[in-house]
């Protein structure tokens, strides 16, 4: 094969030949007009960026009202009118020159900048890519001035006219009109997809600043339309601003938060949505030192925090106002000031997310859940012990699958809450023998045996005692709203431990163990204050001797059989106590106060020391009379008989302790003892007392708690959350 060596194609040219043909280009300074247009393209990317700069300038000018008008998505016309302090006539010639500003003098001022703008490039950039008109009036000016700008310089409104600002009639403030945006950058203009999308972005900018700038009225509308797209009054609160812009659905589910840390030099506040509300996309209105910015780090941290509270695919709404020491913030890192850098970013974000997590956890009791109600076809009284496997299948499964019916969308299981006390309980899963022997008695209302209720004509007495009103106010001051709501909407589950006085209740999707002894004491104390002077009475026939009852209590105390329960008696003074004098002293004290006891507490004691009646605090419930001797004995030393308020308080506390259910041993504990020492009759009595206690708890006491109890902060020690349906489902999902 012959190769034509003369052909130059595909061969590398020598360096000498290349340099001879194309000499190196010289470096030249760009024309000022080109530089300004390049800078304008970086700062003003879209109409929304021009509007953002103009809104920030208006707020910096002290405006309390901003009106925005847009045409064709801001490309044809973008006008903003404010009522700020205006621009001086002498400053108009250099208004649109680059790097002219009233907010910055030396570079060090950036470390303490407190305004939105500082570079002086916004109006200059706009004037290079649009036709700009400024109309302004200051308070000390007799008229307004209008000026037109092109490429950063004054220009005449019409050919042949002077370029100097012209005096006209106008109001206080500034109106900036931007026309034909990007008229000299056709490639940028053609890049915008639709005018409606650009207008939506304008509304987003106006909406963000309308939420943040309290005390400033905002309005925005399209040119030629009378209806306002956004209208916010200057006196509207932050939540109302969010409601007007983003809707009531999010505003009704907002939770305030506020966190501050002097160590890291920041303060964060705002509003965030709770677990009831979620979006398909996270909405964050983020302001750092009152500047609208974006932060992917904060966005990801907030989404991670909410992942434990929202369903899969749900995202939150949050308005976050973050104030950081200006010396820790670098605002000059982005042409449009969309991003900023600040020190200790990870620590500050962690503090904010911890506070959000705490707020969401504290309001979790108010979460809205889908409920499942009983269907008419479901049999409520079918004995569970005789049901076959087919009969135990829920009726809703067959009814939903009947031919000709359209199946409805079923809620997820972790959103179902038992809302009817007649629904299936955990006791139905116990062995049939237990259901027939014990549960049949427990699940029936308490029988009324040897008890007869007589109605008297006693008129209701209005209590006007200041001491009682003060005691009531002290209870209200200690109220715990969340716990009160839990008891007001709870469902009784069952008795757990009668010796430690523990019962289980359900509140929403949570299961709680409650110390019903502690709760009962507080409840009966509140009943005593509420019904003060209007108690019913439990009458004894025959009457009981106060002296003999106190003697019985003294013998028990003295013998030490209840030493653990009598911890009030110190070991040092126990030997010096005159036990024989106690019954007489207590009896004399009660007899001396018998008129007051009868008037205020319906406690009837005769002159010779016979107890005729005790106060009745709750219908269908009788306190354990085994506690009566000790109750009477404690009325002597543990009631402050010298002070009126102290007397009422301590007496009602003792009365509430007497009314609280007694501690009973578990049947297994009794059977586990020495059988030869256990009296069969005593075992049977303990069994009946425990069944009566279970009936009273379910049918009398806990319904009364639900209706009347004001849960105080002191009851937090007696209520423990043991299960949360949401948390359990998360555990099962991981498994």
mmCIF file with all atom_site columns, N, CA and C in Angstrom, residues 683-711:
data_model
loop_
_atom_site.group_PDB
_atom_site.id
_atom_site.type_symbol
_atom_site.label_atom_id
_atom_site.label_alt_id
_atom_site.label_comp_id
_atom_site.label_asym_id
_atom_site.label_entity_id
_atom_site.label_seq_id
_atom_site.pdbx_PDB_ins_code
_atom_site.Cartn_x
_atom_site.Cartn_y
_atom_site.Cartn_z
_atom_site.occupancy
_atom_site.B_iso_or_equiv
_atom_site.pdbx_formal_charge
_atom_site.auth_seq_id
_atom_site.auth_comp_id
_atom_site.auth_asym_id
_atom_site.auth_atom_id
_atom_site.pdbx_PDB_model_num
ATOM 1  N N  . UNK A 1 683 ? -60.133 -15.430 104.275 1.00 0.00 ? 683 UNK A N  1
ATOM 2  C CA . UNK A 1 683 ? -59.795 -15.501 102.858 1.00 0.00 ? 683 UNK A CA 1
ATOM 3  C C  . UNK A 1 683 ? -61.004 -15.172 101.998 1.00 0.00 ? 683 UNK A C  1
ATOM 4  N N  . UNK A 1 684 ? -62.177 -15.666 102.399 1.00 0.00 ? 684 UNK A N  1
ATOM 5  C CA . UNK A 1 684 ? -63.393 -15.385 101.642 1.00 0.00 ? 684 UNK A CA 1
ATOM 6  C C  . UNK A 1 684 ? -63.771 -13.908 101.749 1.00 0.00 ? 684 UNK A C  1
ATOM 7  N N  . UNK A 1 685 ? -63.599 -13.323 102.954 1.00 0.00 ? 685 UNK A N  1
ATOM 8  C CA . UNK A 1 685 ? -63.903 -11.897 103.110 1.00 0.00 ? 685 UNK A CA 1
ATOM 9  C C  . UNK A 1 685 ? -62.964 -11.030 102.264 1.00 0.00 ? 685 UNK A C  1
ATOM 10 N N  . UNK A 1 686 ? -61.670 -11.396 102.234 1.00 0.00 ? 686 UNK A N  1
ATOM 11 C CA . UNK A 1 686 ? -60.714 -10.643 101.411 1.00 0.00 ? 686 UNK A CA 1
ATOM 12 C C  . UNK A 1 686 ? -61.079 -10.718 99.936  1.00 0.00 ? 686 UNK A C  1
ATOM 13 N N  . UNK A 1 687 ? -61.541 -11.903 99.531  1.00 0.00 ? 687 UNK A N  1
ATOM 14 C CA . UNK A 1 687 ? -61.936 -12.091 98.144  1.00 0.00 ? 687 UNK A CA 1
ATOM 15 C C  . UNK A 1 687 ? -63.129 -11.207 97.804  1.00 0.00 ? 687 UNK A C  1
ATOM 16 N N  . UNK A 1 688 ? -64.131 -11.166 98.693  1.00 0.00 ? 688 UNK A N  1
ATOM 17 C CA . UNK A 1 688 ? -65.313 -10.345 98.437  1.00 0.00 ? 688 UNK A CA 1
ATOM 18 C C  . UNK A 1 688 ? -64.975 -8.858  98.463  1.00 0.00 ? 688 UNK A C  1
ATOM 19 N N  . UNK A 1 689 ? -64.101 -8.465  99.388  1.00 0.00 ? 689 UNK A N  1
ATOM 20 C CA . UNK A 1 689 ? -63.712 -7.054  99.459  1.00 0.00 ? 689 UNK A CA 1
ATOM 21 C C  . UNK A 1 689 ? -62.957 -6.632  98.195  1.00 0.00 ? 689 UNK A C  1
ATOM 22 N N  . UNK A 1 690 ? -62.151 -7.533  97.664  1.00 0.00 ? 690 UNK A N  1
ATOM 23 C CA . UNK A 1 690 ? -61.406 -7.195  96.442  1.00 0.00 ? 690 UNK A CA 1
ATOM 24 C C  . UNK A 1 690 ? -62.356 -7.071  95.247  1.00 0.00 ? 690 UNK A C  1
ATOM 25 N N  . UNK A 1 691 ? -63.364 -7.961  95.186  1.00 0.00 ? 691 UNK A N  1
ATOM 26 C CA . UNK A 1 691 ? -64.342 -7.849  94.104  1.00 0.00 ? 691 UNK A CA 1
ATOM 27 C C  . UNK A 1 691 ? -65.155 -6.572  94.225  1.00 0.00 ? 691 UNK A C  1
ATOM 28 N N  . UNK A 1 692 ? -65.520 -6.216  95.477  1.00 0.00 ? 692 UNK A N  1
ATOM 29 C CA . UNK A 1 692 ? -66.267 -4.977  95.681  1.00 0.00 ? 692 UNK A CA 1
ATOM 30 C C  . UNK A 1 692 ? -65.417 -3.764  95.309  1.00 0.00 ? 692 UNK A C  1
ATOM 31 N N  . UNK A 1 693 ? -64.121 -3.841  95.626  1.00 0.00 ? 693 UNK A N  1
ATOM 32 C CA . UNK A 1 693 ? -63.226 -2.752  95.265  1.00 0.00 ? 693 UNK A CA 1
ATOM 33 C C  . UNK A 1 693 ? -63.137 -2.602  93.749  1.00 0.00 ? 693 UNK A C  1
ATOM 34 N N  . UNK A 1 694 ? -63.001 -3.721  93.031  1.00 0.00 ? 694 UNK A N  1
ATOM 35 C CA . UNK A 1 694 ? -62.916 -3.663  91.574  1.00 0.00 ? 694 UNK A CA 1
ATOM 36 C C  . UNK A 1 694 ? -64.187 -3.078  90.972  1.00 0.00 ? 694 UNK A C  1
ATOM 37 N N  . UNK A 1 695 ? -65.349 -3.439  91.529  1.00 0.00 ? 695 UNK A N  1
ATOM 38 C CA . UNK A 1 695 ? -66.610 -2.879  91.043  1.00 0.00 ? 695 UNK A CA 1
ATOM 39 C C  . UNK A 1 695 ? -66.671 -1.376  91.283  1.00 0.00 ? 695 UNK A C  1
ATOM 40 N N  . UNK A 1 696 ? -66.273 -0.964  92.475  1.00 0.00 ? 696 UNK A N  1
ATOM 41 C CA . UNK A 1 696 ? -66.332 0.467   92.805  1.00 0.00 ? 696 UNK A CA 1
ATOM 42 C C  . UNK A 1 696 ? -65.393 1.282   91.929  1.00 0.00 ? 696 UNK A C  1
ATOM 43 N N  . UNK A 1 697 ? -64.216 0.743   91.670  1.00 0.00 ? 697 UNK A N  1
ATOM 44 C CA . UNK A 1 697 ? -63.267 1.467   90.827  1.00 0.00 ? 697 UNK A CA 1
ATOM 45 C C  . UNK A 1 697 ? -63.823 1.671   89.427  1.00 0.00 ? 697 UNK A C  1
ATOM 46 N N  . UNK A 1 698 ? -64.390 0.621   88.840  1.00 0.00 ? 698 UNK A N  1
ATOM 47 C CA . UNK A 1 698 ? -64.838 0.710   87.455  1.00 0.00 ? 698 UNK A CA 1
ATOM 48 C C  . UNK A 1 698 ? -66.135 1.481   87.306  1.00 0.00 ? 698 UNK A C  1
ATOM 49 N N  . UNK A 1 699 ? -67.069 1.299   88.233  1.00 0.00 ? 699 UNK A N  1
ATOM 50 C CA . UNK A 1 699 ? -68.415 1.845   88.042  1.00 0.00 ? 699 UNK A CA 1
ATOM 51 C C  . UNK A 1 699 ? -68.689 3.112   88.839  1.00 0.00 ? 699 UNK A C  1
ATOM 52 N N  . UNK A 1 700 ? -67.844 3.444   89.822  1.00 0.00 ? 700 UNK A N  1
ATOM 53 C CA . UNK A 1 700 ? -68.121 4.613   90.654  1.00 0.00 ? 700 UNK A CA 1
ATOM 54 C C  . UNK A 1 700 ? -66.957 5.604   90.628  1.00 0.00 ? 700 UNK A C  1
ATOM 55 N N  . UNK A 1 701 ? -65.778 5.158   91.072  1.00 0.00 ? 701 UNK A N  1
ATOM 56 C CA . UNK A 1 701 ? -64.672 6.093   91.284  1.00 0.00 ? 701 UNK A CA 1
ATOM 57 C C  . UNK A 1 701 ? -64.132 6.670   89.968  1.00 0.00 ? 701 UNK A C  1
ATOM 58 N N  . UNK A 1 702 ? -63.739 5.811   89.043  1.00 0.00 ? 702 UNK A N  1
ATOM 59 C CA . UNK A 1 702 ? -63.148 6.341   87.816  1.00 0.00 ? 702 UNK A CA 1
ATOM 60 C C  . UNK A 1 702 ? -64.154 7.109   86.958  1.00 0.00 ? 702 UNK A C  1
ATOM 61 N N  . UNK A 1 703 ? -65.439 6.718   86.899  1.00 0.00 ? 703 UNK A N  1
ATOM 62 C CA . UNK A 1 703 ? -66.406 7.623   86.249  1.00 0.00 ? 703 UNK A CA 1
ATOM 63 C C  . UNK A 1 703 ? -66.495 8.980   86.938  1.00 0.00 ? 703 UNK A C  1
ATOM 64 N N  . UNK A 1 704 ? -66.357 8.986   88.275  1.00 0.00 ? 704 UNK A N  1
ATOM 65 C CA . UNK A 1 704 ? -66.368 10.272  88.987  1.00 0.00 ? 704 UNK A CA 1
ATOM 66 C C  . UNK A 1 704 ? -65.118 11.082  88.662  1.00 0.00 ? 704 UNK A C  1
ATOM 67 N N  . UNK A 1 705 ? -63.949 10.410  88.556  1.00 0.00 ? 705 UNK A N  1
ATOM 68 C CA . UNK A 1 705 ? -62.734 11.115  88.139  1.00 0.00 ? 705 UNK A CA 1
ATOM 69 C C  . UNK A 1 705 ? -62.935 11.750  86.766  1.00 0.00 ? 705 UNK A C  1
ATOM 70 N N  . UNK A 1 706 ? -63.570 11.009  85.888  1.00 0.00 ? 706 UNK A N  1
ATOM 71 C CA . UNK A 1 706 ? -63.779 11.480  84.523  1.00 0.00 ? 706 UNK A CA 1
ATOM 72 C C  . UNK A 1 706 ? -64.658 12.721  84.493  1.00 0.00 ? 706 UNK A C  1
ATOM 73 N N  . UNK A 1 707 ? -65.584 12.814  85.426  1.00 0.00 ? 707 UNK A N  1
ATOM 74 C CA . UNK A 1 707 ? -66.548 13.912  85.409  1.00 0.00 ? 707 UNK A CA 1
ATOM 75 C C  . UNK A 1 707 ? -66.086 15.130  86.203  1.00 0.00 ? 707 UNK A C  1
ATOM 76 N N  . UNK A 1 708 ? -65.318 14.922  87.300  1.00 0.00 ? 708 UNK A N  1
ATOM 77 C CA . UNK A 1 708 ? -65.102 16.042  88.210  1.00 0.00 ? 708 UNK A CA 1
ATOM 78 C C  . UNK A 1 708 ? -63.648 16.329  88.558  1.00 0.00 ? 708 UNK A C  1
ATOM 79 N N  . UNK A 1 709 ? -62.735 15.425  88.272  1.00 0.00 ? 709 UNK A N  1
ATOM 80 C CA . UNK A 1 709 ? -61.366 15.583  88.772  1.00 0.00 ? 709 UNK A CA 1
ATOM 81 C C  . UNK A 1 709 ? -60.623 16.693  88.028  1.00 0.00 ? 709 UNK A C  1
ATOM 82 N N  . UNK A 1 710 ? -59.977 17.551  88.802  1.00 0.00 ? 710 UNK A N  1
ATOM 83 C CA . UNK A 1 710 ? -59.013 18.515  88.279  1.00 0.00 ? 710 UNK A CA 1
ATOM 84 C C  . UNK A 1 710 ? -57.632 17.982  88.633  1.00 0.00 ? 710 UNK A C  1
ATOM 85 N N  . UNK A 1 711 ? -56.952 17.443  87.646  1.00 0.00 ? 711 UNK A N  1
ATOM 86 C CA . UNK A 1 711 ? -55.650 16.822  87.908  1.00 0.00 ? 711 UNK A CA 1
ATOM 87 C C  . UNK A 1 711 ? -54.612 17.903  88.182  1.00 0.00 ? 711 UNK A C  1
#
